[in-house]
CSV table of N, CA and C in Angstrom, one decimal:
chain,number,residue,atom,x,y,z
A,1,TRP,N,-24.9,-11.0,21.8
A,1,TRP,CA,-25.2,-9.6,22.0
A,1,TRP,C,-24.9,-8.8,20.8
A,2,VAL,N,-24.1,-9.3,19.9
A,2,VAL,CA,-23.8,-8.5,18.7
A,2,VAL,C,-24.9,-8.8,17.7
A,3,ASN,N,-25.4,-7.7,17.1
A,3,ASN,CA,-26.4,-7.8,16.1
A,3,ASN,C,-26.0,-8.6,14.9
A,4,GLN,N,-26.9,-9.4,14.3
A,4,GLN,CA,-26.5,-10.2,13.2
A,4,GLN,C,-26.0,-9.4,12.0
A,5,ASN,N,-26.5,-8.1,11.9
A,5,ASN,CA,-26.1,-7.3,10.8
A,5,ASN,C,-24.8,-6.5,11.0
A,6,GLN,N,-24.3,-6.5,12.2
A,6,GLN,CA,-23.1,-5.8,12.6
A,6,GLN,C,-21.9,-6.6,12.2
A,7,LYS,N,-21.2,-6.2,11.2
A,7,LYS,CA,-20.0,-6.9,10.7
A,7,LYS,C,-18.7,-6.3,11.3
A,8,GLN,N,-18.7,-5.0,11.6
A,8,GLN,CA,-17.5,-4.3,12.1
A,8,GLN,C,-17.5,-4.3,13.6
A,9,PRO,N,-16.4,-4.3,14.2
A,9,PRO,CA,-16.3,-4.2,15.7
A,9,PRO,C,-16.7,-2.7,16.1
A,10,LEU,N,-17.1,-2.6,17.3
A,10,LEU,CA,-17.4,-1.2,17.8
A,10,LEU,C,-16.1,-0.4,17.8
A,11,PRO,N,-16.3,0.9,17.5
A,11,PRO,CA,-15.1,1.8,17.6
A,11,PRO,C,-14.5,1.8,19.0
A,12,ALA,N,-13.2,1.9,19.0
A,12,ALA,CA,-12.4,1.8,20.3
A,12,ALA,C,-12.8,3.0,21.2
A,13,ASP,N,-13.1,4.2,20.6
A,13,ASP,CA,-13.4,5.4,21.4
A,13,ASP,C,-14.8,5.2,22.1
A,14,LEU,N,-15.7,4.6,21.4
A,14,LEU,CA,-17.0,4.3,22.0
A,14,LEU,C,-16.9,3.3,23.1
A,15,VAL,N,-16.1,2.3,22.9
A,15,VAL,CA,-16.0,1.2,24.0
A,15,VAL,C,-15.3,1.9,25.2
A,16,ARG,N,-14.3,2.7,25.0
A,16,ARG,CA,-13.5,3.4,26.0
A,16,ARG,C,-14.5,4.3,26.8
A,17,ASP,N,-15.3,5.1,26.1
A,17,ASP,CA,-16.3,6.0,26.8
A,17,ASP,C,-17.3,5.2,27.6
A,18,TYR,N,-17.7,4.1,27.0
A,18,TYR,CA,-18.7,3.2,27.7
A,18,TYR,C,-18.2,2.7,29.0
A,19,ILE,N,-16.9,2.2,29.0
A,19,ILE,CA,-16.3,1.7,30.2
A,19,ILE,C,-16.1,2.8,31.2
A,20,ALA,N,-15.6,3.9,30.7
A,20,ALA,CA,-15.4,5.1,31.7
A,20,ALA,C,-16.7,5.5,32.3
A,21,TYR,N,-17.8,5.5,31.6
A,21,TYR,CA,-19.1,5.9,32.1
A,21,TYR,C,-19.5,4.9,33.2
A,22,ALA,N,-19.4,3.6,32.8
A,22,ALA,CA,-19.8,2.5,33.8
A,22,ALA,C,-19.0,2.6,35.0
A,23,ARG,N,-17.7,2.9,34.9
A,23,ARG,CA,-16.9,3.0,36.1
A,23,ARG,C,-17.3,4.1,37.0
A,24,GLU,N,-17.6,5.2,36.4
A,24,GLU,CA,-17.9,6.5,37.1
A,24,GLU,C,-19.3,6.5,37.7
A,25,TYR,N,-20.3,6.0,37.0
A,25,TYR,CA,-21.7,6.2,37.4
A,25,TYR,C,-22.4,5.0,37.8
A,26,CYS,N,-21.9,3.8,37.6
A,26,CYS,CA,-22.6,2.6,37.9
A,26,CYS,C,-22.0,1.9,39.1
A,27,LYS,N,-22.8,1.8,40.1
A,27,LYS,CA,-22.4,1.1,41.4
A,27,LYS,C,-23.5,0.2,41.7
A,28,PRO,N,-23.6,-1.0,41.0
A,28,PRO,CA,-24.8,-1.9,41.3
A,28,PRO,C,-24.8,-2.4,42.7
A,29,LYS,N,-26.0,-2.5,43.2
A,29,LYS,CA,-26.3,-3.1,44.5
A,29,LYS,C,-26.9,-4.5,44.3
A,30,LEU,N,-26.6,-5.4,45.2
A,30,LEU,CA,-27.2,-6.8,45.1
A,30,LEU,C,-28.6,-6.7,45.6
A,31,THR,N,-29.5,-7.2,44.8
A,31,THR,CA,-30.9,-7.3,45.2
A,31,THR,C,-31.1,-8.6,46.0
A,32,PRO,N,-32.2,-8.7,46.8
A,32,PRO,CA,-32.4,-9.9,47.6
A,32,PRO,C,-32.6,-11.1,46.7
A,33,GLU,N,-33.2,-11.0,45.5
A,33,GLU,CA,-33.4,-12.1,44.7
A,33,GLU,C,-32.0,-12.7,44.2
A,34,ALA,N,-31.1,-11.8,43.8
A,34,ALA,CA,-29.8,-12.2,43.4
A,34,ALA,C,-29.0,-12.8,44.5
A,35,ALA,N,-29.2,-12.2,45.7
A,35,ALA,CA,-28.5,-12.7,46.9
A,35,ALA,C,-28.9,-14.2,47.2
A,36,VAL,N,-30.2,-14.4,47.0
A,36,VAL,CA,-30.7,-15.8,47.3
A,36,VAL,C,-30.1,-16.8,46.3
A,37,VAL,N,-30.0,-16.4,45.1
A,37,VAL,CA,-29.4,-17.3,44.1
A,37,VAL,C,-27.9,-17.6,44.4
A,38,LEU,N,-27.1,-16.6,44.8
A,38,LEU,CA,-25.7,-16.8,45.1
A,38,LEU,C,-25.6,-17.6,46.4
A,39,LYS,N,-26.4,-17.3,47.4
A,39,LYS,CA,-26.4,-18.0,48.7
A,39,LYS,C,-26.7,-19.5,48.5
A,40,LYS,N,-27.7,-19.8,47.7
A,40,LYS,CA,-28.1,-21.1,47.5
A,40,LYS,C,-27.0,-21.9,46.8
A,41,PHE,N,-26.4,-21.4,45.8
A,41,PHE,CA,-25.3,-22.0,45.1
A,41,PHE,C,-24.1,-22.3,46.1
A,42,PHE,N,-23.7,-21.2,46.8
A,42,PHE,CA,-22.6,-21.3,47.8
A,42,PHE,C,-22.9,-22.5,48.8
A,43,MET,N,-24.1,-22.5,49.4
A,43,MET,CA,-24.5,-23.5,50.4
A,43,MET,C,-24.5,-24.9,49.7
A,44,GLU,N,-25.0,-25.0,48.5
A,44,GLU,CA,-25.0,-26.3,47.8
A,44,GLU,C,-23.6,-26.9,47.7
A,45,LEU,N,-22.6,-26.0,47.4
A,45,LEU,CA,-21.3,-26.5,47.2
A,45,LEU,C,-20.6,-26.8,48.6
A,46,ARG,N,-20.9,-25.9,49.5
A,46,ARG,CA,-20.3,-26.1,50.9
A,46,ARG,C,-20.9,-27.2,51.7
A,47,TYR,N,-22.2,-27.3,51.6
A,47,TYR,CA,-22.9,-28.4,52.4
A,47,TYR,C,-23.9,-29.1,51.5
A,48,PRO,N,-23.5,-30.0,50.7
A,48,PRO,CA,-24.4,-30.7,49.8
A,48,PRO,C,-25.5,-31.5,50.5
A,49,GLU,N,-26.7,-31.4,49.9
A,49,GLU,CA,-27.9,-32.1,50.5
A,49,GLU,C,-27.9,-33.6,50.3
A,50,ASP,N,-27.1,-34.1,49.4
A,50,ASP,CA,-27.1,-35.5,49.1
A,50,ASP,C,-26.4,-36.4,50.2
A,51,GLY,N,-26.0,-35.8,51.2
A,51,GLY,CA,-25.4,-36.5,52.3
A,51,GLY,C,-23.9,-36.8,52.1
A,52,ALA,N,-23.3,-36.1,51.1
A,52,ALA,CA,-21.8,-36.3,50.9
A,52,ALA,C,-21.1,-35.8,52.2
A,53,ARG,N,-20.0,-36.5,52.5
A,53,ARG,CA,-19.2,-36.1,53.6
A,53,ARG,C,-18.5,-34.7,53.3
A,54,ARG,N,-18.3,-33.9,54.3
A,54,ARG,CA,-17.6,-32.6,54.1
A,54,ARG,C,-16.3,-32.8,53.4
A,55,ALA,N,-15.6,-33.8,53.7
A,55,ALA,CA,-14.3,-34.0,53.1
A,55,ALA,C,-14.4,-34.3,51.6
A,56,ASP,N,-15.6,-34.7,51.1
A,56,ASP,CA,-15.7,-35.1,49.7
A,56,ASP,C,-16.3,-33.9,48.9
A,57,THR,N,-16.5,-32.7,49.5
A,57,THR,CA,-17.1,-31.6,48.8
A,57,THR,C,-16.0,-30.7,48.2
A,58,VAL,N,-16.5,-29.9,47.3
A,58,VAL,CA,-15.6,-28.9,46.7
A,58,VAL,C,-15.1,-27.9,47.7
A,59,PRO,N,-13.9,-27.6,47.8
A,59,PRO,CA,-13.4,-26.7,48.8
A,59,PRO,C,-13.8,-25.2,48.4
A,60,ILE,N,-14.7,-24.6,49.1
A,60,ILE,CA,-15.2,-23.3,48.8
A,60,ILE,C,-15.2,-22.5,50.1
A,61,THR,N,-14.8,-21.3,50.0
A,61,THR,CA,-14.7,-20.4,51.2
A,61,THR,C,-15.5,-19.1,51.0
A,62,THR,N,-15.6,-18.3,52.0
A,62,THR,CA,-16.3,-17.1,51.8
A,62,THR,C,-15.6,-16.1,50.8
A,63,ARG,N,-14.3,-16.4,50.5
A,63,ARG,CA,-13.7,-15.6,49.5
A,63,ARG,C,-14.3,-15.8,48.1
A,64,GLN,N,-14.7,-17.1,47.9
A,64,GLN,CA,-15.4,-17.4,46.6
A,64,GLN,C,-16.8,-16.8,46.6
A,65,LEU,N,-17.5,-16.7,47.7
A,65,LEU,CA,-18.8,-16.1,47.8
A,65,LEU,C,-18.6,-14.6,47.5
A,66,GLU,N,-17.6,-13.9,48.0
A,66,GLU,CA,-17.3,-12.5,47.7
A,66,GLU,C,-17.0,-12.4,46.3
A,67,ALA,N,-16.3,-13.3,45.7
A,67,ALA,CA,-16.0,-13.2,44.2
A,67,ALA,C,-17.3,-13.4,43.4
A,68,LEU,N,-18.2,-14.2,43.8
A,68,LEU,CA,-19.5,-14.4,43.1
A,68,LEU,C,-20.2,-13.0,43.2
A,69,ILE,N,-20.2,-12.4,44.3
A,69,ILE,CA,-20.9,-11.1,44.4
A,69,ILE,C,-20.3,-10.0,43.5
A,70,ARG,N,-18.9,-10.0,43.5
A,70,ARG,CA,-18.3,-9.0,42.6
A,70,ARG,C,-18.5,-9.3,41.1
A,71,LEU,N,-18.5,-10.6,40.7
A,71,LEU,CA,-18.8,-10.9,39.4
A,71,LEU,C,-20.3,-10.5,39.0
A,72,CYS,N,-21.2,-10.7,39.9
A,72,CYS,CA,-22.6,-10.3,39.7
A,72,CYS,C,-22.7,-8.8,39.5
A,73,GLN,N,-22.0,-8.1,40.3
A,73,GLN,CA,-22.0,-6.6,40.2
A,73,GLN,C,-21.3,-6.2,38.9
A,74,ALA,N,-20.3,-6.8,38.5
A,74,ALA,CA,-19.6,-6.5,37.3
A,74,ALA,C,-20.5,-6.7,36.1
A,75,ARG,N,-21.3,-7.8,36.1
A,75,ARG,CA,-22.2,-8.1,35.0
A,75,ARG,C,-23.3,-7.1,34.9
A,76,ALA,N,-23.8,-6.6,36.1
A,76,ALA,CA,-24.8,-5.6,36.1
A,76,ALA,C,-24.2,-4.3,35.6
A,77,LYS,N,-23.0,-4.0,36.0
A,77,LYS,CA,-22.3,-2.8,35.6
A,77,LYS,C,-22.1,-2.7,34.1
A,78,ALA,N,-21.8,-3.9,33.5
A,78,ALA,CA,-21.6,-4.0,32.0
A,78,ALA,C,-22.9,-3.6,31.3
A,79,CYS,N,-24.0,-3.8,31.9
A,79,CYS,CA,-25.3,-3.5,31.4
A,79,CYS,C,-25.8,-2.1,31.8
A,80,LEU,N,-25.0,-1.4,32.6
A,80,LEU,CA,-25.3,-0.1,33.1
A,80,LEU,C,-26.5,-0.1,34.0
A,81,ARG,N,-26.6,-1.1,34.8
A,81,ARG,CA,-27.7,-1.1,35.8
A,81,ARG,C,-27.3,-0.8,37.2
A,82,ASP,N,-28.2,-0.2,38.0
A,82,ASP,CA,-27.9,0.1,39.4
A,82,ASP,C,-28.1,-1.1,40.3
A,83,PHE,N,-28.8,-2.1,39.8
A,83,PHE,CA,-29.1,-3.3,40.7
A,83,PHE,C,-28.7,-4.6,40.0
A,84,CYS,N,-28.3,-5.5,40.7
A,84,CYS,CA,-28.0,-6.9,40.2
A,84,CYS,C,-29.3,-7.7,40.1
A,85,LEU,N,-29.6,-8.1,39.0
A,85,LEU,CA,-30.8,-8.9,38.8
A,85,LEU,C,-30.6,-10.4,39.1
A,86,ARG,N,-31.7,-11.1,39.2
A,86,ARG,CA,-31.6,-12.5,39.4
A,86,ARG,C,-30.8,-13.2,38.3
A,87,GLU,N,-31.1,-12.7,37.0
A,87,GLU,CA,-30.4,-13.2,35.8
A,87,GLU,C,-28.9,-13.0,35.9
A,88,ASP,N,-28.5,-11.9,36.5
A,88,ASP,CA,-27.0,-11.7,36.6
A,88,ASP,C,-26.4,-12.8,37.5
A,89,ALA,N,-27.1,-13.0,38.7
A,89,ALA,CA,-26.6,-14.0,39.6
A,89,ALA,C,-26.6,-15.4,39.0
A,90,GLU,N,-27.7,-15.7,38.2
A,90,GLU,CA,-27.8,-17.1,37.6
A,90,GLU,C,-26.7,-17.2,36.6
A,91,ASP,N,-26.3,-16.2,35.8
A,91,ASP,CA,-25.2,-16.3,34.8
A,91,ASP,C,-23.9,-16.5,35.6
A,92,VAL,N,-23.7,-15.8,36.7
A,92,VAL,CA,-22.5,-15.9,37.4
A,92,VAL,C,-22.4,-17.4,38.0
A,93,VAL,N,-23.5,-17.9,38.5
A,93,VAL,CA,-23.5,-19.2,39.1
A,93,VAL,C,-23.2,-20.3,38.0
A,94,ASP,N,-23.7,-20.1,36.8
A,94,ASP,CA,-23.4,-21.0,35.6
A,94,ASP,C,-21.9,-20.9,35.3
A,95,LEU,N,-21.3,-19.7,35.3
A,95,LEU,CA,-19.9,-19.5,35.1
A,95,LEU,C,-19.1,-20.3,36.2
A,96,MET,N,-19.5,-20.1,37.4
A,96,MET,CA,-18.7,-20.7,38.5
A,96,MET,C,-18.9,-22.3,38.5
A,97,ARG,N,-20.1,-22.8,38.1
A,97,ARG,CA,-20.2,-24.2,38.0
A,97,ARG,C,-19.3,-24.8,36.9
A,98,LEU,N,-19.2,-24.1,35.8
A,98,LEU,CA,-18.2,-24.6,34.8
A,98,LEU,C,-16.8,-24.5,35.3
A,99,SER,N,-16.5,-23.5,36.0
A,99,SER,CA,-15.1,-23.3,36.6
A,99,SER,C,-14.8,-24.5,37.6
A,100,VAL,N,-15.8,-24.7,38.4
A,100,VAL,CA,-15.6,-25.8,39.4
A,100,VAL,C,-15.4,-27.2,38.7
A,101,GLN,N,-16.2,-27.4,37.7
A,101,GLN,CA,-16.1,-28.7,37.0
A,101,GLN,C,-14.7,-28.8,36.3
A,102,GLN,N,-14.2,-27.7,35.7
A,102,GLN,CA,-12.9,-27.7,35.1
A,102,GLN,C,-11.8,-27.9,36.1
A,103,VAL,N,-11.9,-27.2,37.2
A,103,VAL,CA,-10.7,-27.1,38.1
A,103,VAL,C,-10.7,-28.4,39.0
A,104,HIS,N,-11.9,-28.8,39.5
A,104,HIS,CA,-11.9,-29.8,40.6
A,104,HIS,C,-12.3,-31.2,40.1
A,105,SER,N,-12.3,-31.4,38.8
A,105,SER,CA,-12.7,-32.7,38.3
A,105,SER,C,-11.4,-33.4,37.8
A,106,ASP,N,-11.3,-34.7,38.1
A,106,ASP,CA,-10.2,-35.5,37.6
A,106,ASP,C,-10.5,-36.0,36.2
A,107,GLU,N,-9.6,-36.8,35.7
A,107,GLU,CA,-9.8,-37.3,34.3
A,107,GLU,C,-11.0,-38.1,34.1
A,108,ALA,N,-11.4,-38.8,35.2
A,108,ALA,CA,-12.6,-39.7,35.1
A,108,ALA,C,-13.9,-38.9,35.4
A,109,GLY,N,-13.8,-37.6,35.7
A,109,GLY,CA,-15.0,-36.8,35.9
A,109,GLY,C,-15.4,-36.7,37.4
A,110,GLY,N,-14.6,-37.4,38.3
A,110,GLY,CA,-14.9,-37.4,39.7
A,110,GLY,C,-14.3,-36.2,40.4
A,111,LEU,N,-14.8,-35.9,41.6
A,111,LEU,CA,-14.3,-34.8,42.4
A,111,LEU,C,-12.9,-35.1,42.9
A,112,ASP,N,-12.0,-34.1,42.7
A,112,ASP,CA,-10.6,-34.3,43.3
A,112,ASP,C,-10.3,-33.0,44.1
A,113,ARG,N,-10.5,-33.1,45.4
A,113,ARG,CA,-10.3,-32.0,46.3
A,113,ARG,C,-8.9,-31.4,46.2
A,114,ASN,N,-7.9,-32.1,45.8
A,114,ASN,CA,-6.5,-31.6,45.8
A,114,ASN,C,-6.3,-30.7,44.6
A,115,ARG,N,-7.2,-30.6,43.7
A,115,ARG,CA,-7.0,-29.8,42.5
A,115,ARG,C,-7.5,-28.4,42.9
A,116,GLY,N,-6.9,-27.4,42.3
A,116,GLY,CA,-7.4,-26.0,42.4
A,116,GLY,C,-6.7,-25.2,43.5
A,117,GLY,N,-6.0,-25.8,44.3
A,117,GLY,CA,-5.2,-25.1,45.3
A,117,GLY,C,-6.0,-24.6,46.5
A,118,ALA,N,-7.3,-24.6,46.5
A,118,ALA,CA,-8.1,-24.2,47.7
A,118,ALA,C,-8.6,-25.4,48.5
A,119,GLY,N,-8.4,-25.4,49.7
A,119,GLY,CA,-9.0,-26.4,50.6
A,119,GLY,C,-8.2,-27.7,50.7
A,120,GLY,N,-7.3,-27.9,49.8
A,120,GLY,CA,-6.4,-29.1,49.9
A,120,GLY,C,-5.3,-28.8,50.9
A,121,ALA,N,-4.7,-29.9,51.3
A,121,ALA,CA,-3.6,-29.7,52.3
A,121,ALA,C,-2.4,-29.0,51.7
A,122,SER,N,-1.8,-28.2,52.5
A,122,SER,CA,-0.6,-27.5,52.1
A,122,SER,C,0.6,-28.5,51.9
A,123,LYS,N,1.6,-28.1,51.2
A,123,LYS,CA,2.8,-29.0,51.0
A,123,LYS,C,3.4,-29.4,52.3
A,124,LYS,N,3.4,-28.4,53.2
A,124,LYS,CA,4.0,-28.6,54.5
A,124,LYS,C,3.2,-29.7,55.3
A,125,LYS,N,1.9,-29.6,55.2
A,125,LYS,CA,1.1,-30.5,55.9
A,125,LYS,C,1.2,-31.9,55.3
A,126,VAL,N,1.3,-32.0,54.0
A,126,VAL,CA,1.4,-33.2,53.3
A,126,VAL,C,2.7,-33.9,53.7
A,127,LYS,N,3.8,-33.1,53.6
A,127,LYS,CA,5.1,-33.7,54.0
A,127,LYS,C,5.1,-34.2,55.5
A,128,LYS,N,4.5,-33.4,56.4
A,128,LYS,CA,4.4,-33.8,57.8
A,128,LYS,C,3.6,-35.1,57.9
A,129,ALA,N,2.5,-35.2,57.2
A,129,ALA,CA,1.6,-36.4,57.3
A,129,ALA,C,2.4,-37.6,56.7
A,130,PHE,N,3.1,-37.4,55.6
A,130,PHE,CA,3.8,-38.5,55.0
A,130,PHE,C,4.9,-39.0,55.9
A,131,VAL,N,5.7,-38.1,56.5
A,131,VAL,CA,6.8,-38.5,57.4
A,131,VAL,C,6.2,-39.2,58.6
A,132,SER,N,5.2,-38.6,59.1
A,132,SER,CA,4.5,-39.2,60.3
A,132,SER,C,4.1,-40.7,60.0
A,133,GLU,N,3.4,-40.8,58.9
A,133,GLU,CA,2.9,-42.2,58.5
A,133,GLU,C,4.1,-43.1,58.2
A,134,LEU,N,5.2,-42.6,57.6
A,134,LEU,CA,6.4,-43.4,57.3
A,134,LEU,C,7.0,-43.9,58.6
A,135,HIS,N,7.1,-43.0,59.6
A,135,HIS,CA,7.6,-43.4,60.9
A,135,HIS,C,6.7,-44.4,61.6
A,136,ARG,N,5.4,-44.2,61.5
A,136,ARG,CA,4.5,-45.2,62.1
A,136,ARG,C,4.6,-46.6,61.5
A,137,VAL,N,4.6,-46.6,60.1
A,137,VAL,CA,4.6,-47.9,59.4
A,137,VAL,C,6.0,-48.6,59.4
A,138,ILE,N,7.0,-47.8,59.0
A,138,ILE,CA,8.3,-48.4,58.8
A,138,ILE,C,9.2,-48.2,60.0
A,139,GLY,N,9.1,-47.1,60.7
A,139,GLY,CA,10.0,-46.8,61.8
A,139,GLY,C,11.1,-45.8,61.4
A,140,VAL,N,11.8,-45.3,62.3
A,140,VAL,CA,12.9,-44.3,62.1
A,140,VAL,C,14.2,-45.0,61.7
A,141,GLY,N,14.9,-44.5,60.7
A,141,GLY,CA,16.2,-45.0,60.4
A,141,GLY,C,16.3,-46.3,59.7
A,142,ARG,N,15.2,-46.8,59.2
A,142,ARG,CA,15.1,-48.1,58.6
A,142,ARG,C,15.1,-48.0,57.1
A,143,GLU,N,15.6,-49.0,56.3
A,143,GLU,CA,15.5,-49.0,54.9
A,143,GLU,C,14.0,-49.2,54.5
A,144,VAL,N,13.7,-48.6,53.3
A,144,VAL,CA,12.3,-48.8,52.8
A,144,VAL,C,12.4,-48.9,51.3
A,145,ALA,N,11.5,-49.7,50.7
A,145,ALA,CA,11.4,-49.8,49.3
A,145,ALA,C,10.5,-48.7,48.7
A,146,VAL,N,10.8,-48.4,47.4
A,146,VAL,CA,10.0,-47.4,46.7
A,146,VAL,C,8.5,-47.8,46.7
A,147,ASP,N,8.2,-49.0,46.6
A,147,ASP,CA,6.8,-49.4,46.6
A,147,ASP,C,6.1,-49.1,47.9
A,148,ASP,N,6.9,-49.3,49.0
A,148,ASP,CA,6.3,-49.0,50.3
A,148,ASP,C,6.1,-47.5,50.5
A,149,LEU,N,7.0,-46.7,49.9
A,149,LEU,CA,6.9,-45.2,49.9
A,149,LEU,C,5.6,-44.8,49.1
A,150,ARG,N,5.4,-45.4,48.0
A,150,ARG,CA,4.2,-45.1,47.2
A,150,ARG,C,2.9,-45.5,48.0
A,151,ARG,N,2.9,-46.6,48.6
A,151,ARG,CA,1.8,-47.1,49.4
A,151,ARG,C,1.5,-46.1,50.5
A,152,ILE,N,2.5,-45.6,51.2
A,152,ILE,CA,2.3,-44.6,52.3
A,152,ILE,C,1.8,-43.3,51.7
A,153,ALA,N,2.4,-42.9,50.6
A,153,ALA,CA,1.9,-41.7,49.9
A,153,ALA,C,0.4,-41.8,49.6
A,154,MET,N,0.0,-42.9,49.1
A,154,MET,CA,-1.4,-43.1,48.7
A,154,MET,C,-2.3,-43.0,50.0
A,155,ASN,N,-1.8,-43.6,51.1
A,155,ASN,CA,-2.5,-43.5,52.4
A,155,ASN,C,-2.8,-42.1,52.9
A,156,VAL,N,-1.8,-41.2,52.6
A,156,VAL,CA,-2.0,-39.8,53.1
A,156,VAL,C,-2.5,-38.9,52.0
A,157,GLY,N,-2.9,-39.5,50.9
A,157,GLY,CA,-3.6,-38.7,49.8
A,157,GLY,C,-2.7,-38.1,48.8
A,158,VAL,N,-1.5,-38.5,48.7
A,158,VAL,CA,-0.5,-37.9,47.7
A,158,VAL,C,-0.7,-38.7,46.4
A,159,GLY,N,-1.0,-38.0,45.3
A,159,GLY,CA,-1.2,-38.7,44.1
A,159,GLY,C,0.1,-39.0,43.4
A,160,LEU,N,0.1,-39.8,42.4
A,160,LEU,CA,1.3,-40.3,41.7
A,160,LEU,C,2.1,-39.1,41.1
A,161,THR,N,1.4,-38.1,40.7
A,161,THR,CA,2.0,-37.0,40.1
A,161,THR,C,2.8,-36.2,41.1
A,162,GLU,N,2.3,-36.1,42.3
A,162,GLU,CA,3.0,-35.3,43.4
A,162,GLU,C,4.1,-36.2,44.1
A,163,PHE,N,4.0,-37.5,43.9
A,163,PHE,CA,4.8,-38.4,44.7
A,163,PHE,C,6.3,-38.1,44.5
A,164,HIS,N,6.7,-38.0,43.2
A,164,HIS,CA,8.1,-37.8,42.9
A,164,HIS,C,8.7,-36.5,43.5
A,165,ASP,N,7.9,-35.4,43.3
A,165,ASP,CA,8.3,-34.1,43.9
A,165,ASP,C,8.4,-34.2,45.4
A,166,LEU,N,7.5,-34.9,46.1
A,166,LEU,CA,7.6,-35.1,47.5
A,166,LEU,C,8.8,-35.8,47.9
A,167,ILE,N,9.1,-36.9,47.3
A,167,ILE,CA,10.3,-37.7,47.6
A,167,ILE,C,11.6,-36.8,47.4
A,168,GLU,N,11.6,-36.1,46.3
A,168,GLU,CA,12.8,-35.2,46.1
A,168,GLU,C,12.9,-34.1,47.1
A,169,GLU,N,11.8,-33.5,47.5
A,169,GLU,CA,11.9,-32.5,48.6
A,169,GLU,C,12.4,-33.1,49.9
A,170,LEU,N,11.9,-34.3,50.2
A,170,LEU,CA,12.3,-35.0,51.5
A,170,LEU,C,13.8,-35.3,51.4
A,171,ARG,N,14.2,-35.8,50.3
A,171,ARG,CA,15.6,-36.1,50.1
A,171,ARG,C,16.5,-34.8,50.2
A,172,GLY,N,16.0,-33.7,49.6
A,172,GLY,CA,16.7,-32.4,49.7
A,172,GLY,C,16.8,-31.9,51.1
A,173,SER,N,15.8,-32.1,51.9
A,173,SER,CA,15.8,-31.6,53.3
A,173,SER,C,16.5,-32.6,54.2
A,174,GLY,N,16.8,-33.7,53.8
A,174,GLY,CA,17.5,-34.7,54.6
A,174,GLY,C,16.6,-35.6,55.4
A,175,ALA,N,15.3,-35.5,55.2
A,175,ALA,CA,14.4,-36.3,55.9
A,175,ALA,C,14.3,-37.7,55.4
A,176,LEU,N,14.8,-37.9,54.1
A,176,LEU,CA,14.8,-39.1,53.5
A,176,LEU,C,16.1,-39.3,52.8
A,177,LEU,N,16.8,-40.4,53.0
A,177,LEU,CA,18.1,-40.6,52.3
A,177,LEU,C,18.0,-41.6,51.2
A,178,LYS,N,18.9,-41.5,50.2
A,178,LYS,CA,18.9,-42.4,49.1
A,178,LYS,C,19.4,-43.8,49.5
């Protein structure tokens, strides 16, 4: 966006006035074309057409859809437009795709639902599932080896990185004794 000949940054007063003008006079509305782009992306993530199970998809909620709309409006506002164009929506979708890849991909490039904080099980649910599975497999009040604890953790979807924290929390609460 910066002209090749422009070597100096824009003056701060000009940028300040530009932002103030955009805030005051620019209230972009979503066009049907932009809405279709955002809706298509949202539905692709939420309900993939390739037959992937719902549990294997990226956790996305209507809050993310609302965020997509706000980003689209912000991009149009930055250009001082009254309407969000299809191009605004496409740029926002590209941004969100990159974000989803960075946040929800594991080291091997595969989808990891537990990354990103959205849609994954809460710590309370994970603890409850772990203790329930522990009681089912080992029983109550019996000794258990660390390898068995790791196996149970894997069964309930606790990764190796969270395993130690989970065990310490359970020990701290008295649900698990040393």
